[in-house]
GROMACS .gro file of C-alpha atoms in nm:
model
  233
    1UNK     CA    1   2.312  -1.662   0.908
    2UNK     CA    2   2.423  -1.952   0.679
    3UNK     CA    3   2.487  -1.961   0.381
    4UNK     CA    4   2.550  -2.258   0.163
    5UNK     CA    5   2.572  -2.416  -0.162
    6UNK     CA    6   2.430  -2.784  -0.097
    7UNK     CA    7   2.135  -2.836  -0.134
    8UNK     CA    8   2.040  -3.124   0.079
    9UNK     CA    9   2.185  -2.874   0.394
   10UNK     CA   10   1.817  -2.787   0.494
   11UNK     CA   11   1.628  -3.049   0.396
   12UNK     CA   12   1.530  -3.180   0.716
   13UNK     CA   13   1.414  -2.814   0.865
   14UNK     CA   14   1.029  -2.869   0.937
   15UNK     CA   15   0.873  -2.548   0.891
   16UNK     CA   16   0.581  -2.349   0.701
   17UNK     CA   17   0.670  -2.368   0.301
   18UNK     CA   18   0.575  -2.036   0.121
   19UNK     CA   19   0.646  -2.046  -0.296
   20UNK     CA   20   0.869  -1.719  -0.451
   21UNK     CA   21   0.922  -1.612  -0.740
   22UNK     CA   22   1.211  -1.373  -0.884
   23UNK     CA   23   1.174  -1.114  -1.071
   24UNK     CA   24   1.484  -0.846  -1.114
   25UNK     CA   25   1.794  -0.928  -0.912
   26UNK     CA   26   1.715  -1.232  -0.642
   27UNK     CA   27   1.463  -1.079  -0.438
   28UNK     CA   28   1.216  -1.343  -0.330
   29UNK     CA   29   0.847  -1.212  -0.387
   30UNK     CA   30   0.577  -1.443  -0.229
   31UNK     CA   31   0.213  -1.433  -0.163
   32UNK     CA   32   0.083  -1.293   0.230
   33UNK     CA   33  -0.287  -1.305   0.341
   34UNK     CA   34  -0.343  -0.941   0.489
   35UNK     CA   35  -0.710  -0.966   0.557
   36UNK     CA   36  -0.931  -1.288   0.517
   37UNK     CA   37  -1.039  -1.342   0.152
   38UNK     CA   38  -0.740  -1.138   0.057
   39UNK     CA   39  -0.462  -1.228  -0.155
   40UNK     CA   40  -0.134  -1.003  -0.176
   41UNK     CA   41   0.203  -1.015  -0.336
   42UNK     CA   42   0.463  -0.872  -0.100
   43UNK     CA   43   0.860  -0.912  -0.105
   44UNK     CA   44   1.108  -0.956   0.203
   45UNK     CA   45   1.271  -0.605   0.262
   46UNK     CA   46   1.542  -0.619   0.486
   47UNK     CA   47   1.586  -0.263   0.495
   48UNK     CA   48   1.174  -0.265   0.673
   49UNK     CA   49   1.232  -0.320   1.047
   50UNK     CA   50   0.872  -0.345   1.095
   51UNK     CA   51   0.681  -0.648   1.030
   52UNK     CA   52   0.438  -0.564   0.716
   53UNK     CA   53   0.437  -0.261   0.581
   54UNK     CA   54   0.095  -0.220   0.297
   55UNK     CA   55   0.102   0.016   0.025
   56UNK     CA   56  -0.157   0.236  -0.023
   57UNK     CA   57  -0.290   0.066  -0.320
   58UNK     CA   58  -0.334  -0.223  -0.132
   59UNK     CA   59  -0.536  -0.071   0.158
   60UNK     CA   60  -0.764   0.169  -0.115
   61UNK     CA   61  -0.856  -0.163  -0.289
   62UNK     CA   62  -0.955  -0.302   0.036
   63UNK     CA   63  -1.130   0.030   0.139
   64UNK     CA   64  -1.331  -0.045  -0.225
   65UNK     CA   65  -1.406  -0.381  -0.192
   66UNK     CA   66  -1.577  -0.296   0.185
   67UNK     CA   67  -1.285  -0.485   0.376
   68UNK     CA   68  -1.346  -0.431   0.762
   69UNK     CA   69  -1.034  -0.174   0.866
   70UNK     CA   70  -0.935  -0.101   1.147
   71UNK     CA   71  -0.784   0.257   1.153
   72UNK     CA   72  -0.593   0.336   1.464
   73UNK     CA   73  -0.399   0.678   1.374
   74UNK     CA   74  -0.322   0.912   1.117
   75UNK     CA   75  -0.010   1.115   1.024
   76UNK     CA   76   0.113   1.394   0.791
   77UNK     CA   77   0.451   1.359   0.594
   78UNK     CA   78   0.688   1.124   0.440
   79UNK     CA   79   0.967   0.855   0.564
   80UNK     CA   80   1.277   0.675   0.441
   81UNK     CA   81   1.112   0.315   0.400
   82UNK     CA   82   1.059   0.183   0.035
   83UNK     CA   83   1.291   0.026  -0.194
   84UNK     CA   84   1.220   0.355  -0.433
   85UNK     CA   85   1.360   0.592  -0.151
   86UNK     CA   86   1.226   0.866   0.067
   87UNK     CA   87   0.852   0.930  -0.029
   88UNK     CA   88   0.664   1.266  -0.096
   89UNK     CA   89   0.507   1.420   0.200
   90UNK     CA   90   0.128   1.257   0.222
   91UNK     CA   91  -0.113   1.164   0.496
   92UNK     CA   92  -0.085   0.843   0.592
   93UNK     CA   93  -0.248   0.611   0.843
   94UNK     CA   94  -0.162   0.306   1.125
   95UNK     CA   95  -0.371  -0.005   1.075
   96UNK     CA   96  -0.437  -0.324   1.287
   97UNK     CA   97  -0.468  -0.624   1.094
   98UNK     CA   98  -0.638  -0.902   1.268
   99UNK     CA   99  -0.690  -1.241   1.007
  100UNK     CA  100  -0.305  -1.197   0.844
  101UNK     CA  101  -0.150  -1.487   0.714
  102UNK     CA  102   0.221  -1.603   0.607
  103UNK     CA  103   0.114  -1.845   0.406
  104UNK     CA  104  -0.054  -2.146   0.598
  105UNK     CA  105   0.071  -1.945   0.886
  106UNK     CA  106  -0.180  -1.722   1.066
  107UNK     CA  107   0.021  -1.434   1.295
  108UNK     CA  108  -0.169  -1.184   1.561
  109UNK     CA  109  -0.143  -0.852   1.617
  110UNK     CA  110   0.009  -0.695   1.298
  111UNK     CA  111  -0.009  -0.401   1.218
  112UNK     CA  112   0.134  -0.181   0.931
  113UNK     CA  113   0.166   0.170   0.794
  114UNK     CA  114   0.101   0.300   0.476
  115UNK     CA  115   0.327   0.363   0.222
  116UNK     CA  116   0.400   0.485  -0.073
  117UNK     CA  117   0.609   0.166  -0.241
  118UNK     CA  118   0.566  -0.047  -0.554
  119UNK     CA  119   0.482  -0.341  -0.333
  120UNK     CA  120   0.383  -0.398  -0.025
  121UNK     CA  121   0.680  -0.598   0.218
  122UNK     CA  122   0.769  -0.789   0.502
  123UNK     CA  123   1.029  -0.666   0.721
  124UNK     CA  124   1.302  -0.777   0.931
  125UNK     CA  125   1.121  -0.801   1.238
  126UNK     CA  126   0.988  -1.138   1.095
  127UNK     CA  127   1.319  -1.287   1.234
  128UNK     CA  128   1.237  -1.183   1.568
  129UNK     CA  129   0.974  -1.480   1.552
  130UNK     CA  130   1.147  -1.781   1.410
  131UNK     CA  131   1.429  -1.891   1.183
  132UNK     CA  132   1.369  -1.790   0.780
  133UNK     CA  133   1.553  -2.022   0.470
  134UNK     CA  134   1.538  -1.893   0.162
  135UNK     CA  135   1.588  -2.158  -0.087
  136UNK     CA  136   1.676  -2.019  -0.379
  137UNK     CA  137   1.716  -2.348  -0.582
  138UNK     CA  138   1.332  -2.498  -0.531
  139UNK     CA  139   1.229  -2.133  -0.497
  140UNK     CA  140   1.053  -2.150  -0.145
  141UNK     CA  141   1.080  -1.965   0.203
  142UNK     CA  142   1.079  -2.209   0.507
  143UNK     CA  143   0.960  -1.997   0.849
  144UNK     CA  144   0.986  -2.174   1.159
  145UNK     CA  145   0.817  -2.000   1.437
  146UNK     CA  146   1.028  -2.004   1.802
  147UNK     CA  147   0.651  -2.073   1.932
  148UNK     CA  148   0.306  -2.055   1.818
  149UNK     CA  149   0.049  -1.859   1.783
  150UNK     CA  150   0.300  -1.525   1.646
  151UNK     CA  151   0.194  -1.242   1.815
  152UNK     CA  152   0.357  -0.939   1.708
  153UNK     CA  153   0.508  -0.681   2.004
  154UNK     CA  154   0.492  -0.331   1.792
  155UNK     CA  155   0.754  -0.171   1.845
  156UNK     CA  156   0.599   0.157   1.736
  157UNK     CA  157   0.780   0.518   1.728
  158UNK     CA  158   0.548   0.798   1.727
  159UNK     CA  159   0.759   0.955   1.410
  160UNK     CA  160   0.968   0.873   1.133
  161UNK     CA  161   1.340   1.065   1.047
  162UNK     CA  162   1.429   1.165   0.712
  163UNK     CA  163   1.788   1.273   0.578
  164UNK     CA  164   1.735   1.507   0.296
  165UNK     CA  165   2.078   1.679   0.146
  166UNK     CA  166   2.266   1.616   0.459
  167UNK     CA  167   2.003   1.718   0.680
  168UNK     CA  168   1.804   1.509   0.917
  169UNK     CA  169   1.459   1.619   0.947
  170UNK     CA  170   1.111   1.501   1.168
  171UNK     CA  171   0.970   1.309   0.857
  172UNK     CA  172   0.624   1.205   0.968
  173UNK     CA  173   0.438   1.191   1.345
  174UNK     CA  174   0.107   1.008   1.408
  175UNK     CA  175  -0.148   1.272   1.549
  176UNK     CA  176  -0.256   1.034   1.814
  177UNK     CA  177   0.075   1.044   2.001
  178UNK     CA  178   0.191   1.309   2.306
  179UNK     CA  179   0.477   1.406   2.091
  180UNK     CA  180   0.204   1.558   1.836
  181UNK     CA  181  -0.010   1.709   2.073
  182UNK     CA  182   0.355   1.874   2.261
  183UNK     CA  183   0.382   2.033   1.878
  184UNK     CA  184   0.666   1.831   1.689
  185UNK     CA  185   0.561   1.829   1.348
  186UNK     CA  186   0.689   1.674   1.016
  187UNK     CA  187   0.990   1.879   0.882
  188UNK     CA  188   1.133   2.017   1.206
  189UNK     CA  189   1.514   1.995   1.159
  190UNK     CA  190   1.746   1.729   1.423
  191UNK     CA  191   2.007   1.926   1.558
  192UNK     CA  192   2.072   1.668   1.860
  193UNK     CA  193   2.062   1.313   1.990
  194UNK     CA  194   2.142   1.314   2.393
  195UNK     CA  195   2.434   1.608   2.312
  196UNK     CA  196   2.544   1.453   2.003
  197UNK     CA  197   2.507   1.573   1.658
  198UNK     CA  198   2.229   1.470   1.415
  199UNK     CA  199   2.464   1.268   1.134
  200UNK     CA  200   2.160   1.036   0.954
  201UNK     CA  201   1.825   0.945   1.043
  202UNK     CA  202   2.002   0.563   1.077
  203UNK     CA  203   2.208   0.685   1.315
  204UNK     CA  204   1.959   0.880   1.522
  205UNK     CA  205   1.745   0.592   1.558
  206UNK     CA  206   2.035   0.311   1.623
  207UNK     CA  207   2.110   0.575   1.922
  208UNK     CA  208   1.737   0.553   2.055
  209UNK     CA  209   1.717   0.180   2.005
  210UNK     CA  210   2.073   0.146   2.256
  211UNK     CA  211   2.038   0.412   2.457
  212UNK     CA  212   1.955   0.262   2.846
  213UNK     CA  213   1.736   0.543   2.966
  214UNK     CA  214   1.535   0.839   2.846
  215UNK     CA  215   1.677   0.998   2.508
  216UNK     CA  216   1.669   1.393   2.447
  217UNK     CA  217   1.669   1.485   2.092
  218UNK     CA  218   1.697   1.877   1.984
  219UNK     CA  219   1.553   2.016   1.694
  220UNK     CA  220   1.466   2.335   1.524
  221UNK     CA  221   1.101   2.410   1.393
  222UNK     CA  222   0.975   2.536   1.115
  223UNK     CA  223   1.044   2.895   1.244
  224UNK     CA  224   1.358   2.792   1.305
  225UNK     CA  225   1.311   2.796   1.713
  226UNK     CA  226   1.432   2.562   1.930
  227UNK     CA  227   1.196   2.245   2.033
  228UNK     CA  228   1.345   2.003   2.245
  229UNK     CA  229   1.136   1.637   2.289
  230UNK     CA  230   1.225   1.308   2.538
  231UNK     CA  231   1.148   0.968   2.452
  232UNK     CA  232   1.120   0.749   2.738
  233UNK     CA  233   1.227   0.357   2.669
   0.00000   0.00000   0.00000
């Protein structure tokens, strides 16, 4: 990261130009392409570590304007991402997006979950692609892709971890995974992460992402009986 007050610093960066605007605080909100003929406001959310997330207002207008969607799971509850918190338990479904654009920029293989947020977003997984500038004084992103065309390696979990009160619960799993049809279902309580105890859903899932092998996480269900699940790297 850099982080500077001149600015001439990036002028020579070559790179696709995408116009923000700023609305409360400094968060840059710029126009994406999520389907062709289809114009969206979104926002950079570093707190999304998936590419493009879509709100559901988004994907019921293009349901309603007969937008070709392609619908590639489904799953029952709630997770942590949104700038407005944890969401209310809902159903909500995986997508593949196949014409998205970043600006002038078109980018393969997206695809987003539905949520429940003011605005749709795009996540830091973007900087997994190319170097971002956000120029705050001519009020423009600069993405320069590492190569071209993007294509997006989904790095997809099949659920989502909550932390309600203290408590780290199964927030959401997609019904198309094995983890679904073993019987882990949203609001099972995480007791523990390969023999370690269940502190945040953060910290659960910074343990998956490092762990070098197969991870074991124990939880109680909504009997309150044990149900023990592996996730294999």
């Amino acid at each position: 990261m850099i982080l500077t007050d001149d600015i001439h610093y990036f002028d020579a960066d070559i790179g696709y130009s995408i116009p923000f605007k700023t609305y409360l605080g400094y968060c840059p909100y710029f126009t994406i392409y999520p389907a062709d003929g289809l114009e969206e406001t979104a926002y950079f959310d570093t707190g999304n570590t998936s590419f493009y997330a879509m709100t559901n207002r988004t994907y019921r207008f293009m349901r309603d304007k007969g937008f070709k969607i392609d619908i590639i799971d489904s799953g029952y509850g709630k997770t942590t991402l949104g700038a407005l918190g944890n969401e209310n338990d809902n159903l909500s479904l995986r997508l593949r997006l196949k014409d998205f654009k970043l600006g002038e920029l078109s980018i393969k293989n997206v695809e987003t979950e539905l949520f429940q947020d003011a605005n749709s977003s795009i996540g830091s997984d973007l900087l997994n692609y190319g170097t971002l500038i956000m120029d705050y004084i001519n009020h423009r992103l600069v993405f320069t892709p590492y190569s071209e065309p993007v294509v997006v390696e989904t790095d997809h979990y099949p659920f989502s971890l909550v932390t309600e009160n203290g408590v780290v619960k199964i927030g959401r799993v997609w019904q198309n995974s094995s983890l679904y049809k073993q019987g882990l279902r949203s609001g099972f309580i995480v007791k523990k992460v390969n023999g370690l105890s269940a502190e945040s859903a953060s910290f659960i899932i910074s343990l998956i992402r490092s762990a070098k092998g197969p991870t074991t996480i124990e939880c109680r269900n909504l009997n309150g009986l044990p149900f023990q699940f592996t996730i294999d790297k």
